[in-house]
Short mmCIF file of C-alpha atoms in Angstrom, two decimals:
data_model
loop_
_atom_site.label_atom_id
_atom_site.label_comp_id
_atom_site.label_asym_id
_atom_site.label_seq_id
_atom_site.Cartn_x
_atom_site.Cartn_y
_atom_site.Cartn_z
CA MET A 29 -36.00 114.88 -10.51
CA ARG A 30 -36.45 116.32 -14.00
CA ALA A 31 -32.72 115.81 -14.65
CA ARG A 32 -33.03 112.15 -13.70
CA MET A 33 -36.07 111.71 -15.91
CA LYS A 34 -34.17 113.28 -18.82
CA THR A 35 -31.23 111.01 -18.20
CA ALA A 36 -33.52 107.98 -18.05
CA ALA A 37 -35.27 109.03 -21.22
CA LYS A 38 -31.92 109.40 -23.01
CA LYS A 39 -30.92 105.94 -21.85
CA ILE A 40 -34.13 104.46 -23.07
CA ALA A 41 -33.78 106.20 -26.44
CA THR A 42 -30.17 104.96 -26.72
CA TYR A 43 -31.09 101.44 -25.84
CA THR A 44 -33.99 101.52 -28.26
CA ALA A 45 -31.72 102.79 -31.04
CA ILE A 46 -29.15 100.06 -30.32
CA GLY A 47 -31.86 97.37 -30.21
CA THR A 48 -33.30 98.61 -33.51
CA ALA A 49 -29.86 98.68 -35.10
CA ALA A 50 -29.21 95.13 -33.84
CA ALA A 51 -32.57 93.92 -35.16
CA LEU A 52 -31.90 95.42 -38.54
CA GLY A 53 -28.45 93.85 -38.60
CA LEU A 54 -29.80 90.50 -37.72
CA SER A 55 -32.59 90.73 -40.28
CA SER A 56 -29.98 91.36 -42.98
CA CYS A 57 -28.36 88.09 -42.03
CA TYR A 58 -31.40 86.07 -43.06
CA PRO A 59 -31.53 84.56 -46.56
CA PRO A 60 -32.80 87.18 -49.04
CA GLN A 61 -36.47 86.98 -49.87
CA ILE A 62 -37.47 86.25 -53.46
CA SER A 63 -38.31 89.94 -53.95
CA TYR A 64 -34.85 91.00 -52.94
CA VAL A 65 -33.45 90.87 -56.43
CA ASP A 66 -36.06 93.24 -57.75
CA THR A 67 -35.56 95.91 -55.10
CA PRO A 68 -34.28 99.27 -56.58
CA LEU A 69 -30.88 98.88 -55.03
CA VAL A 70 -30.32 95.41 -56.41
CA VAL A 71 -31.73 96.28 -59.83
CA GLU A 72 -29.17 99.11 -59.93
CA ARG A 73 -26.37 96.75 -58.93
CA ARG A 74 -27.40 94.24 -61.62
CA ALA A 75 -27.23 97.02 -64.19
CA THR A 76 -23.79 98.12 -62.91
CA LEU A 77 -22.44 94.60 -63.14
CA HIS A 78 -23.90 94.23 -66.63
CA GLU A 79 -22.09 97.41 -67.73
CA ASN A 80 -18.83 96.35 -66.01
CA LEU A 81 -18.92 92.97 -67.81
CA LEU A 82 -19.48 94.65 -71.17
CA ASN A 83 -16.63 97.08 -70.56
CA MET A 84 -14.21 94.13 -70.39
CA LEU A 85 -15.01 93.22 -74.01
CA PRO A 86 -13.37 94.83 -77.04
CA GLU A 87 -15.11 98.00 -78.21
CA ASP A 88 -16.25 96.37 -81.47
CA VAL A 89 -17.87 93.46 -79.49
CA ARG A 90 -19.54 95.18 -76.57
CA CYS A 91 -22.04 96.93 -78.89
CA LEU A 92 -23.29 93.65 -80.30
CA PRO A 93 -26.83 92.75 -79.15
CA GLU A 94 -25.77 89.15 -78.47
CA ALA A 95 -22.91 90.33 -76.18
CA GLN A 96 -25.14 92.78 -74.38
CA GLN A 97 -27.82 90.05 -73.84
CA GLU A 98 -25.22 87.56 -72.58
CA ALA A 99 -23.71 90.07 -70.13
CA ARG A 100 -27.22 90.90 -68.95
CA TRP A 101 -27.94 87.22 -68.33
CA VAL A 102 -24.67 86.66 -66.39
CA ALA A 103 -25.29 89.75 -64.20
CA ASP A 104 -28.90 88.89 -63.49
CA THR A 105 -28.25 85.23 -62.85
CA ALA A 106 -25.39 85.99 -60.47
CA TYR A 107 -27.61 88.09 -58.19
CA LYS A 108 -30.59 85.79 -58.47
CA ALA A 109 -28.63 82.56 -57.97
CA GLY A 110 -26.67 83.90 -54.98
CA ALA A 111 -29.92 84.71 -53.15
CA ALA A 112 -31.61 81.41 -54.19
CA ILE A 113 -28.60 79.38 -53.00
CA ALA A 114 -28.74 81.07 -49.58
CA ARG A 115 -32.45 80.34 -49.29
CA LEU A 116 -31.71 76.71 -50.02
CA TYR A 117 -29.01 76.60 -47.37
CA ASP A 118 -31.53 78.13 -44.96
CA SER A 119 -28.77 79.79 -42.93
CA ASN A 120 -29.57 82.70 -40.63
CA PHE A 121 -25.94 83.73 -40.13
CA PRO A 122 -23.55 84.98 -42.81
CA GLY A 123 -19.83 84.57 -43.32
CA TRP A 124 -17.73 83.13 -40.49
CA ALA A 125 -20.74 82.72 -38.24
CA GLY A 126 -22.32 80.53 -40.89
CA ASN A 127 -19.05 78.60 -41.15
CA TYR A 128 -19.29 77.79 -37.50
CA LEU A 129 -22.78 76.18 -37.95
CA VAL A 130 -21.53 74.07 -40.84
CA ASN A 131 -18.33 72.98 -39.11
CA SER A 132 -20.44 72.13 -36.03
CA ARG A 133 -22.72 69.96 -38.16
CA LEU A 134 -25.67 72.16 -37.35
CA GLN A 135 -26.13 73.09 -40.98
CA ASP A 136 -25.33 71.22 -44.22
CA ARG A 137 -24.07 74.08 -46.46
CA GLY A 138 -22.80 77.63 -46.16
CA LEU A 139 -19.05 77.59 -46.49
CA CYS A 140 -17.40 79.87 -49.05
CA TRP A 141 -16.45 76.96 -51.31
CA HIS A 142 -20.02 75.65 -51.15
CA TYR A 143 -21.18 78.97 -52.60
CA GLN A 144 -18.33 78.74 -55.13
CA HIS A 145 -19.39 75.32 -56.39
CA ASP A 146 -23.05 76.22 -56.44
CA MET A 147 -22.55 79.58 -58.15
CA TYR A 148 -20.41 77.91 -60.78
CA ARG A 149 -23.22 75.38 -61.36
CA GLU A 150 -25.80 78.11 -61.90
CA LEU A 151 -23.61 80.26 -64.12
CA ARG A 152 -22.96 77.27 -66.45
CA ARG A 153 -26.58 76.74 -67.29
CA ARG A 154 -26.18 78.60 -70.58
CA PRO A 155 -23.48 78.20 -73.18
CA LEU A 156 -21.53 81.45 -73.24
CA GLN A 157 -20.01 82.90 -76.36
CA TYR A 158 -18.28 85.95 -74.95
CA PHE A 159 -17.51 85.14 -71.25
CA ARG A 160 -16.03 82.34 -69.26
CA ILE A 161 -16.75 81.31 -65.66
CA GLY A 162 -13.83 80.37 -63.41
CA CYS A 163 -12.94 79.70 -59.79
CA CYS A 164 -10.49 81.73 -57.65
CA GLY A 165 -9.23 81.90 -54.10
CA ARG A 166 -7.52 84.15 -51.58
CA ASP A 167 -4.78 82.92 -49.27
CA ILE A 168 -5.12 79.41 -50.59
CA GLY A 169 -3.94 76.76 -48.16
CA THR A 170 -4.15 78.96 -45.08
CA ARG A 171 -6.72 79.40 -42.32
CA ARG A 172 -7.81 82.61 -44.06
CA GLU A 173 -8.59 80.87 -47.37
CA HIS A 174 -11.57 82.24 -49.17
CA ASN A 175 -13.13 80.96 -52.43
CA CYS A 176 -15.27 82.65 -55.14
CA VAL A 177 -16.14 82.45 -58.81
CA PHE A 178 -15.18 85.00 -61.40
CA VAL A 179 -16.30 86.09 -64.87
CA THR A 180 -13.75 86.95 -67.53
CA PRO A 181 -13.97 87.54 -71.34
CA LYS A 182 -13.08 84.40 -73.32
CA HIS A 183 -10.37 86.28 -75.18
CA THR A 184 -8.50 87.14 -72.01
CA GLY A 185 -8.30 85.58 -68.50
CA TRP A 186 -7.49 86.23 -64.87
CA PRO A 187 -7.06 88.91 -63.47
CA HIS A 188 -9.09 90.66 -66.18
CA ALA A 189 -12.23 89.56 -64.44
CA TRP A 190 -15.05 90.37 -62.02
CA VAL A 191 -15.19 88.33 -58.82
CA LEU A 192 -18.64 87.29 -57.60
CA ASP A 193 -19.00 86.53 -53.88
CA PRO A 194 -22.34 85.85 -52.23
CA TRP A 195 -20.85 84.26 -49.08
CA PRO A 196 -20.15 87.25 -46.75
CA TRP A 197 -23.77 88.40 -46.53
CA ASN A 198 -25.68 85.21 -46.90
CA GLY A 199 -26.54 85.33 -50.60
CA ARG A 200 -26.40 89.13 -51.03
CA LEU A 201 -23.85 89.26 -53.88
CA GLN A 202 -20.67 91.32 -53.78
CA ALA A 203 -18.96 91.99 -57.09
CA PHE A 204 -15.45 93.44 -57.41
CA ASN A 205 -12.80 93.59 -60.05
CA ALA A 206 -9.86 91.21 -59.83
CA TRP A 207 -7.20 93.47 -61.29
CA ASP A 208 -7.20 95.63 -58.18
CA LEU A 209 -6.69 92.65 -55.86
CA ASN A 210 -3.36 91.66 -54.36
CA PRO A 211 -1.90 89.17 -56.80
CA ASP A 212 0.09 87.48 -54.02
CA GLN A 213 -3.10 86.69 -52.21
CA TRP A 214 -5.64 86.07 -55.00
CA LYS A 215 -5.07 83.23 -57.48
CA PRO A 216 -7.18 81.46 -60.07
CA ARG A 217 -8.05 77.86 -59.09
CA GLU A 218 -7.79 76.10 -62.44
CA ASN A 219 -7.93 72.59 -60.91
CA ILE A 220 -11.27 73.34 -59.26
CA THR A 221 -12.63 74.93 -62.38
CA ALA A 222 -11.51 71.91 -64.50
CA TYR A 223 -13.19 69.50 -62.03
CA LEU A 224 -16.48 71.40 -61.89
CA ALA A 225 -16.47 71.96 -65.68
CA GLN A 226 -16.47 68.16 -66.33
CA ILE A 227 -19.71 67.89 -64.19
CA TYR A 228 -21.41 71.17 -64.96
CA THR A 229 -20.95 71.40 -68.73
CA GLU A 230 -22.28 74.51 -70.42
CA GLY A 231 -26.05 74.14 -70.79
CA HIS A 232 -26.32 71.37 -68.15
CA GLN A 233 -29.68 70.55 -66.59
CA TYR A 234 -28.63 69.54 -63.05
CA PRO A 235 -31.22 70.82 -60.52
CA MET A 236 -30.07 73.70 -58.34
CA GLU A 237 -30.35 71.37 -55.35
CA HIS A 238 -27.55 69.17 -56.70
CA TRP A 239 -24.20 69.18 -54.80
CA VAL A 240 -20.81 67.94 -55.83
CA SER A 241 -19.57 67.17 -52.36
CA ILE A 242 -20.99 65.24 -49.43
CA GLN A 243 -19.62 65.21 -45.92
CA ASN A 244 -20.00 62.39 -43.40
CA LYS A 245 -18.40 63.22 -40.07
CA ARG A 246 -14.89 64.35 -41.06
CA LYS A 247 -14.70 62.76 -44.44
CA TRP A 248 -15.64 64.49 -47.72
CA TYR A 249 -16.84 62.51 -50.72
CA GLU A 250 -16.88 64.05 -54.17
CA PHE A 251 -19.25 63.48 -57.01
CA SER A 252 -17.81 60.84 -59.32
CA ILE A 253 -17.09 61.86 -62.91
CA LEU A 254 -16.70 58.19 -64.07
CA GLY A 255 -20.20 57.86 -65.49
CA LEU A 256 -20.98 61.26 -66.93
CA SER A 257 -21.94 59.85 -70.36
CA SER A 258 -25.43 59.20 -69.04
CA PRO A 259 -27.99 62.06 -69.38
CA TYR A 260 -28.39 62.50 -65.63
CA SER A 261 -25.50 60.91 -63.71
CA ASP A 262 -26.16 60.84 -59.99
CA ILE A 263 -23.01 58.93 -59.45
CA TRP A 264 -22.03 58.79 -55.83
CA TRP A 265 -19.92 56.30 -54.00
CA PRO A 266 -22.15 53.70 -52.24
CA GLU A 267 -20.87 54.69 -48.77
CA THR A 268 -22.45 58.16 -49.24
CA TRP A 269 -25.98 56.85 -49.79
CA PHE A 270 -26.82 56.64 -46.06
CA THR A 271 -25.12 59.79 -44.93
CA PRO A 272 -27.27 62.67 -43.60
CA GLN A 273 -26.05 65.07 -46.20
CA TYR A 274 -26.81 62.79 -49.05
CA ARG A 275 -30.31 62.25 -47.74
CA SER A 276 -30.67 65.99 -47.25
CA MET A 277 -29.60 66.65 -50.88
CA MET A 278 -31.98 64.07 -52.22
CA ASP A 279 -34.86 65.44 -50.18
CA ASN A 280 -34.06 68.90 -51.53
CA ILE A 281 -34.05 67.55 -55.12
CA ILE A 282 -37.37 65.79 -54.61
CA GLU A 283 -38.92 68.86 -53.00
CA GLY A 284 -37.48 71.05 -55.75
CA HIS A 285 -38.95 68.88 -58.44
CA GLN A 286 -42.32 69.38 -56.84
CA GLN A 287 -41.94 73.12 -56.46
CA HIS A 288 -40.53 73.81 -59.91
CA PRO A 289 -41.35 70.66 -61.96
CA ASN A 290 -40.62 72.18 -65.37
CA SER A 291 -37.37 73.88 -64.49
CA PRO A 292 -34.12 72.96 -62.70
CA ILE A 293 -34.19 76.32 -60.94
CA ASN A 294 -36.62 78.27 -58.79
CA TYR A 295 -35.51 81.83 -59.46
#
């Protein structure tokens, strides 16, 4: 009898441990809370990225206060923006699970290239003197394609860069150096960078709720660059105006203006 009780107790303990682990795993899939970026672990990671960015600069430049401040801004913004973008997407599943929700039309945003576009937008809010923001991809043109942004010194270029990827863990940024990646798999995406650069110029003021692509059923519409001479060019093709994603974006912009009226960002 006692042996059976011990066996039952072990099973209960095992199931409890599995359930706890599963709950913890699921909770890590939720969008990061606002306080996430100020936790000790993330503060340490922000400092590490700051140091790694500085180390890409020439020795006589990395000691300059302006360079150190700029590297700090890029590192902090990368972690803060990745988390804020995930909160805006309101996705409770990361990576490929989140892709399924988007592709099933159960969620507006959450694909890797959504994160790529939105991270690029956020990292272009400040004119940079020492660094440049670009787009890159792995296994481009295949079913395994993955897209990110990268940071490189202005005096060099890819693959002398750090890749920034908030997609796998729902806004919890991963940063890794590009020079250790497989050059046959990972490539810079200059065409995407050039397109986004025309819209999100350095120092732009587009709200963080602004998107450059709208999907209606199986057709994608891109933000037009024909009228970018105006201060705020919400130039979309007329056929997008009544799509669910366009309405969702505009609702987000209106709500964002109410929540952070004096700033284009909420982080």
